[in-house]
């Protein structure tokens, strides 16, 4: 059944009434998309099975892919889990509210639908005023995956959410463009050595400064891995626009030469090309249409521009998107590479 999706525009410090109303919709079992500092999430009451099922339905998300539960305080997190290891407490104190999701042992208040049947639950306090007020008004923990159709790039504006989910959800809280542009770092705190399941703004090095050794348990280079992955979300196709995506990775000069060759090849075949390239490359290479990833030495700019750029080019019906993989791979750059490799149909290393 098609829903009438309400839109609440939030500006400045007012609009408490909008957030109250959106909170009421959540409390009564509805679905509301809202901004966080990372990407827009599609929220529902994490403790209400029927409400959570609507998230899976709206996104077309596989039922075994668990959701992140968003809370507004540590106390609220305590109510969802059996215990909190010391290292998890350290991370909460240092990084919450913020783009870090902790996987902890869940207790029985969290329904199976929310965790995809796992005995763990992923939790975070988002670092965004609108998200926090909305959670507070709802009076319940909010399960929220990224607010995109499953498999598509995550939304960084309310327009992206509308494009994917209009008519499928009860409301959208429009708080403008997000700050970071890539989803949170996910770390499993239930194993002896904590394991990063998904890279994000908070890097391995940063985590290790506070809790010592951390291992990496994700694999950038595998598109469809087997069933035994620790984070079920990692086994599905991700972040993919309709257009074919070709990623060219390597040192800047070589990437530029290879992109130039690809443009010549595809032009001969009458293919409409979109470029998603660093500023440095954009100054040298030209195609039908292009979108800037920002300066190659500032991976936080690539993080902010990646999903928005993929959607921008896709909407202009290019056949091929060529992505410039010459930006710095450290810090949040590691997370950008992770997402773009998963989105790519083909990876060329030069
Ligand atoms: O920044 C974010 O994390 C955004 C905003 C809205 O908070 N949310 C987000 O949710 O990216 P989603 O559902 O798109 O990604 C959640 C990831 C998936 O890869 C999922 O498999 C993993 O977290 N995950 C969730 N619960 C888990 C659990 N109990 N054990 C292992 N992985 C889990
Ligand atoms: Mg997602």
Coordinates of C-alpha atoms and ligand atoms in Angstrom, one line a residue:
X1 CA 0.0 0.0 0.0
X2 CA 1.3 3.4 -1.0
X3 CA 1.9 5.8 2.0
X4 CA 1.6 9.5 2.1
X5 CA 5.1 10.4 3.1
X6 CA 5.1 13.6 5.2
X7 CA 8.1 15.9 5.1
X8 CA 9.3 17.9 8.1
X9 CA 11.7 20.7 7.3
X10 CA 14.0 21.6 10.2
X11 CA 15.9 24.8 10.2
X12 CA 17.9 26.6 12.8
X13 CA 16.9 26.1 16.4
X14 CA 13.1 26.0 16.1
X15 CA 10.8 23.3 14.9
X16 CA 10.6 21.4 18.1
X17 CA 7.0 20.7 17.2
X18 CA 8.0 18.9 14.0
X19 CA 10.4 16.6 15.9
X20 CA 7.7 16.0 18.5
X21 CA 5.3 14.9 15.8
X22 CA 7.9 12.7 14.1
X23 CA 8.7 11.2 17.5
X24 CA 5.0 10.4 17.9
X25 CA 5.0 8.6 14.6
X26 CA 7.9 6.5 15.7
X27 CA 6.4 5.7 19.1
X28 CA 3.2 4.6 17.4
X29 CA 5.0 2.1 15.1
X30 CA 5.6 4.2 12.0
X31 CA 8.8 4.7 9.9
X32 CA 10.6 8.0 9.8
X33 CA 13.8 8.9 7.9
X34 CA 16.1 11.3 9.6
X35 CA 19.6 12.8 9.3
X36 CA 22.6 11.6 11.4
X37 CA 26.1 12.9 11.1
X38 CA 27.0 10.0 8.8
X39 CA 24.1 9.4 6.4
X40 CA 20.3 9.5 6.6
X41 CA 18.8 6.6 8.5
X42 CA 15.3 5.0 8.1
X43 CA 14.0 4.7 11.7
X44 CA 11.4 2.6 13.5
X45 CA 10.9 1.5 17.1
X46 CA 13.7 -1.1 17.6
X47 CA 11.6 -2.9 20.2
X48 CA 8.5 -3.2 18.0
X49 CA 8.6 -6.1 15.6
X50 CA 5.9 -4.9 13.3
X51 CA 7.5 -1.5 13.0
X52 CA 10.9 -2.9 12.3
X53 CA 9.5 -5.2 9.6
X54 CA 8.3 -2.1 7.7
X55 CA 11.9 -1.0 7.4
X56 CA 12.9 -4.3 5.7
X57 CA 9.9 -4.0 3.4
X58 CA 10.4 -0.3 2.4
X59 CA 14.1 -0.9 1.6
X60 CA 13.8 -4.4 0.1
X61 CA 16.4 -5.4 2.6
X62 CA 17.2 -9.1 3.2
X63 CA 15.8 -10.2 6.6
X64 CA 19.1 -11.6 7.8
X65 CA 20.9 -8.3 7.6
X66 CA 20.7 -6.8 11.1
X67 CA 20.0 -3.1 11.9
X68 CA 21.9 -0.6 14.0
X69 CA 20.0 0.6 17.1
X70 CA 20.3 4.3 17.8
X71 CA 20.0 5.6 21.4
X72 CA 20.4 8.9 23.1
X73 CA 22.3 7.8 26.2
X74 CA 24.5 5.1 27.6
X75 CA 21.8 4.2 30.1
X76 CA 19.5 3.4 27.2
X77 CA 22.1 1.2 25.6
X78 CA 22.6 -0.7 28.9
X79 CA 18.9 -1.8 28.7
X80 CA 19.6 -3.6 25.4
X81 CA 22.6 -5.6 26.3
X82 CA 23.8 -8.3 28.7
X83 CA 27.0 -6.5 29.7
X84 CA 29.4 -4.0 28.5
X85 CA 33.1 -4.9 28.3
X86 CA 35.6 -2.4 29.7
X87 CA 37.0 -1.6 26.3
X88 CA 33.5 -0.8 25.0
X89 CA 33.0 1.6 27.9
X90 CA 36.2 3.3 27.0
X91 CA 35.1 3.7 23.4
X92 CA 31.7 5.0 24.4
X93 CA 33.2 7.6 26.6
X94 CA 35.6 8.7 23.9
X95 CA 33.5 8.5 20.7
X96 CA 29.8 8.9 21.6
X97 CA 27.9 10.7 20.4
X98 CA 29.6 10.0 17.1
X99 CA 30.1 7.7 14.1
X100 CA 31.0 4.5 15.9
X101 CA 28.8 1.5 16.2
X102 CA 29.5 -1.1 18.9
X103 CA 28.4 -4.8 18.5
X104 CA 27.5 -6.1 22.0
X105 CA 25.7 -9.2 23.4
X106 CA 22.0 -8.4 23.3
X107 CA 19.4 -9.3 25.9
X108 CA 15.8 -10.5 25.4
X109 CA 14.2 -7.1 25.0
X110 CA 15.6 -6.7 21.5
X111 CA 13.4 -8.7 19.1
X112 CA 14.9 -11.1 16.5
X113 CA 13.8 -9.1 13.5
X114 CA 16.0 -6.2 14.7
X115 CA 19.2 -8.3 14.9
X116 CA 18.5 -10.6 12.0
X117 CA 18.3 -13.5 14.6
X118 CA 21.8 -12.8 15.9
X119 CA 22.5 -12.9 19.7
X120 CA 24.3 -9.6 19.4
X121 CA 23.0 -6.1 18.8
X122 CA 24.8 -3.1 17.1
X123 CA 24.3 0.2 19.0
X124 CA 25.3 3.8 18.6
X125 CA 24.6 7.4 19.8
X126 CA 24.5 9.5 16.7
X127 CA 26.3 12.9 16.8
X128 CA 23.5 15.0 15.4
X129 CA 21.1 17.3 17.3
X130 CA 18.1 16.4 15.2
X131 CA 18.6 12.7 15.5
X132 CA 19.1 13.0 19.3
X133 CA 16.0 15.1 19.8
X134 CA 13.9 12.7 17.6
X135 CA 15.1 9.7 19.6
X136 CA 14.2 11.6 22.8
X137 CA 10.7 12.5 21.6
X138 CA 10.1 8.9 20.5
X139 CA 10.9 7.6 23.9
X140 CA 12.3 4.4 22.6
X141 CA 15.5 3.1 20.9
X142 CA 15.4 3.5 17.1
X143 CA 16.5 0.9 14.7
X144 CA 17.8 2.6 11.6
X145 CA 19.7 1.4 8.5
X146 CA 20.8 3.8 5.9
X147 CA 17.6 5.2 4.2
X148 CA 18.2 4.0 0.7
X149 CA 16.7 1.1 -1.4
X150 CA 18.8 -1.9 -0.5
X151 CA 22.0 -2.0 -2.7
X152 CA 21.9 1.6 -3.7
X153 CA 24.3 4.4 -2.5
X154 CA 23.4 5.6 1.0
X155 CA 21.5 8.9 1.1
X156 CA 23.3 12.1 2.3
X157 CA 20.3 14.5 1.7
X158 CA 16.6 14.3 2.2
X159 CA 16.1 14.5 -1.6
X160 CA 18.0 11.2 -1.9
X161 CA 15.7 9.6 0.6
X162 CA 12.6 10.9 -1.2
X163 CA 14.0 9.6 -4.5
X164 CA 14.3 6.1 -3.1
X165 CA 11.5 5.8 -0.5
X166 CA 8.8 8.3 -1.2
X167 CA 5.4 6.6 -0.8
X168 CA 7.0 3.7 1.2
X169 CA 7.6 5.4 4.5
X170 CA 5.5 7.6 6.9
X171 CA 7.8 10.7 7.1
X172 CA 11.1 12.3 6.4
X173 CA 12.8 14.8 8.7
X174 CA 14.8 17.1 6.4
X175 CA 17.8 18.5 8.2
X176 CA 19.9 19.4 5.1
X177 CA 23.1 17.7 3.9
X178 CA 24.9 15.4 6.4
X179 CA 28.4 16.2 7.6
X180 CA 30.4 13.0 7.0
X181 CA 28.8 11.3 4.1
X182 CA 29.8 7.7 4.9
X183 CA 28.3 5.2 7.4
X184 CA 29.7 4.7 10.9
X185 CA 32.6 2.5 11.8
X186 CA 31.2 -0.9 13.1
X187 CA 33.3 -2.7 15.7
X188 CA 32.5 -6.1 17.2
X189 CA 33.3 -5.9 21.0
X190 CA 32.2 -9.5 21.7
X191 CA 35.4 -11.2 20.6
X192 CA 38.6 -11.4 22.7
X193 CA 40.3 -8.9 20.3
X194 CA 37.8 -6.3 19.0
X195 CA 37.2 -6.6 15.3
X196 CA 36.3 -3.8 12.8
X197 CA 33.4 -5.1 10.7
X198 CA 33.0 -2.0 8.6
X199 CA 35.5 0.9 8.2
X200 CA 34.3 4.5 8.8
X201 CA 35.5 7.9 9.9
X202 CA 37.0 6.5 13.1
X203 CA 40.0 4.6 11.9
X204 CA 41.7 1.5 13.2
X205 CA 44.7 3.6 14.4
X206 CA 42.4 5.9 16.3
X207 CA 40.6 3.0 18.0
X208 CA 43.9 1.4 18.9
X209 CA 45.1 4.5 20.7
X210 CA 42.3 3.9 23.3
X211 CA 41.9 0.1 23.5
X212 CA 45.1 -1.5 22.1
X213 CA 45.0 -4.2 19.4
X214 CA 42.0 -4.2 17.0
X215 CA 41.8 -6.5 14.0
X216 CA 40.2 -5.9 10.6
X217 CA 37.4 -8.3 9.8
X218 CA 36.2 -6.8 6.5
X219 CA 37.4 -7.5 3.0
X220 CA 37.3 -4.7 0.4
X221 CA 38.1 -6.8 -2.6
X222 CA 35.4 -9.4 -2.4
X223 CA 32.1 -8.6 -3.9
X224 CA 30.1 -11.6 -3.0
X225 CA 31.7 -13.5 -0.1
X226 CA 30.4 -16.7 1.5
X227 CA 27.7 -17.1 4.1
X228 CA 29.9 -17.2 7.1
X229 CA 30.9 -13.5 7.2
X230 CA 30.6 -11.9 10.7
X231 CA 28.7 -8.9 9.5
X232 CA 25.8 -10.1 7.4
X233 CA 25.6 -6.8 5.6
X234 CA 29.0 -7.5 4.0
X235 CA 27.8 -10.2 1.8
X236 CA 25.3 -8.2 -0.4
X237 CA 26.0 -6.0 -3.3
X238 CA 26.3 -2.5 -2.1
X239 CA 26.3 1.2 -2.9
X240 CA 25.7 0.5 -6.7
X241 CA 24.1 2.9 -9.0
X242 CA 22.4 1.7 -12.2
X243 CA 25.4 2.8 -14.4
X244 CA 28.4 0.5 -14.6
X245 CA 31.2 1.7 -12.2
X246 CA 34.9 1.4 -13.1
X247 CA 37.4 2.2 -10.4
X248 CA 40.9 3.1 -11.4
X249 CA 43.3 2.8 -8.4
X250 CA 46.9 3.9 -8.1
X251 CA 49.3 6.7 -8.1
X252 CA 47.9 10.0 -9.6
X253 CA 49.8 10.3 -12.9
X254 CA 49.1 6.7 -13.8
X255 CA 45.4 6.9 -12.9
X256 CA 45.1 10.0 -15.1
X257 CA 46.7 8.3 -18.1
X258 CA 44.5 5.2 -17.7
X259 CA 41.3 7.3 -17.4
X260 CA 42.3 9.2 -20.6
X261 CA 42.6 5.8 -22.4
X262 CA 39.3 4.6 -21.1
X263 CA 37.6 7.8 -22.3
X264 CA 39.0 7.3 -25.8
X265 CA 37.9 3.6 -25.8
X266 CA 34.4 4.3 -24.6
X267 CA 33.9 7.3 -26.8
X268 CA 34.5 5.1 -29.9
X269 CA 31.7 2.9 -28.6
X270 CA 29.3 5.7 -28.2
X271 CA 29.1 5.3 -24.5
X272 CA 28.0 8.2 -22.2
X273 CA 30.7 8.7 -19.6
X274 CA 30.5 10.2 -16.2
X275 CA 33.7 11.0 -14.2
X276 CA 33.9 11.0 -10.5
X277 CA 37.4 12.3 -10.1
X278 CA 39.6 14.3 -7.8
X279 CA 40.0 18.1 -8.4
X280 CA 43.5 17.5 -9.6
X281 CA 42.2 15.0 -12.2
X282 CA 39.2 17.1 -13.2
X283 CA 41.6 19.9 -14.2
X284 CA 43.3 17.7 -16.8
X285 CA 40.7 15.1 -18.0
X286 CA 37.3 15.8 -19.6
X287 CA 34.3 13.7 -20.5
X288 CA 30.5 14.1 -21.0
X289 CA 29.9 15.0 -17.4
X290 CA 31.9 15.0 -14.2
X291 CA 31.5 15.4 -10.4
X292 CA 34.4 16.3 -8.1
X293 CA 35.6 14.1 -5.3
X294 CA 37.5 17.0 -3.9
X295 CA 41.2 17.4 -3.3
X296 CA 43.1 14.1 -3.5
X297 CA 45.0 14.7 -0.3
X298 CA 41.8 15.3 1.7
X299 CA 40.0 12.0 1.9
X300 CA 37.3 13.5 4.1
X301 CA 36.2 15.4 0.9
X302 CA 36.0 12.2 -1.0
X303 CA 33.9 10.7 1.8
X304 CA 31.4 13.5 1.6
X305 CA 31.2 13.5 -2.2
X306 CA 31.2 9.8 -3.0
X307 CA 27.6 8.8 -2.6
X308 CA 26.3 12.2 -3.7
X309 CA 28.4 12.0 -6.8
X310 CA 27.4 8.4 -7.7
X311 CA 23.7 9.5 -7.4
X312 CA 24.3 12.7 -9.4
X313 CA 25.9 10.9 -12.3
X314 CA 23.4 8.0 -12.2
X315 CA 20.5 10.5 -12.5
X316 CA 22.0 11.9 -15.6
X317 CA 21.9 8.5 -17.2
X318 CA 25.5 7.9 -17.9
X319 CA 26.4 4.4 -19.1
X320 CA 29.7 4.3 -17.3
X321 CA 31.0 6.0 -14.2
X322 CA 34.8 6.1 -14.0
X323 CA 36.0 6.7 -10.4
X324 CA 39.4 8.2 -9.7
X325 CA 41.1 6.1 -7.0
X326 CA 44.1 8.3 -6.4
X327 CA 43.0 10.0 -3.2
X328 CA 44.8 9.3 0.0
X329 CA 43.9 5.8 1.5
X330 CA 44.6 6.7 5.2
X331 CA 42.1 7.8 7.9
X332 CA 38.6 8.0 6.4
X333 CA 40.2 7.3 3.0
X334 CA 40.2 3.6 3.9
X335 CA 36.4 3.7 4.3
X336 CA 36.0 5.5 1.0
X337 CA 38.0 2.8 -0.7
X338 CA 35.9 0.2 1.0
X339 CA 32.7 1.7 -0.3
X340 CA 33.8 2.5 -3.8
X341 CA 35.4 -1.0 -4.3
X342 CA 32.0 -2.5 -3.3
X343 CA 30.2 -0.3 -5.7
X344 CA 32.6 -1.1 -8.6
X345 CA 31.8 -3.5 -11.4
X346 CA 35.4 -3.5 -12.3
X347 CA 38.6 -2.4 -10.5
X348 CA 41.7 -1.5 -12.5
X349 CA 45.0 -1.2 -10.5
X350 CA 47.7 0.8 -12.3
Ligands
LIG1 O1 26.2 5.5 10.0 C1 25.5 4.5 10.1 O2 25.9 3.5 10.7 C2 24.1 4.6 9.5 C3 23.3 5.7 10.2 C4 21.9 5.7 9.8 O3 23.4 5.4 11.6 N1 23.4 3.3 9.5 C5 23.8 2.3 8.7 O4 23.1 1.1 8.8 O5 24.7 2.3 7.9 P1 23.1 -0.1 7.8 O6 22.0 -1.0 8.2 O7 23.0 0.4 6.4 O8 24.4 -0.8 8.1 C6 24.5 -1.6 9.3 C7 25.7 -2.5 9.2 C8 25.4 -3.7 8.3 O9 26.6 -4.0 7.6 C9 25.1 -4.8 9.3 O10 25.3 -6.1 8.8 C10 26.0 -4.5 10.4 O11 26.0 -3.0 10.5 N2 25.4 -5.0 11.7 C11 24.3 -4.6 12.3 N3 24.1 -5.3 13.4 C12 25.1 -6.2 13.5 C13 25.4 -7.3 14.4 N4 24.6 -7.6 15.5 N5 26.5 -8.0 14.2 C14 27.3 -7.7 13.1 N6 27.0 -6.7 12.2 C15 25.9 -6.0 12.4
LIG2 MG1 23.3 0.6 4.4

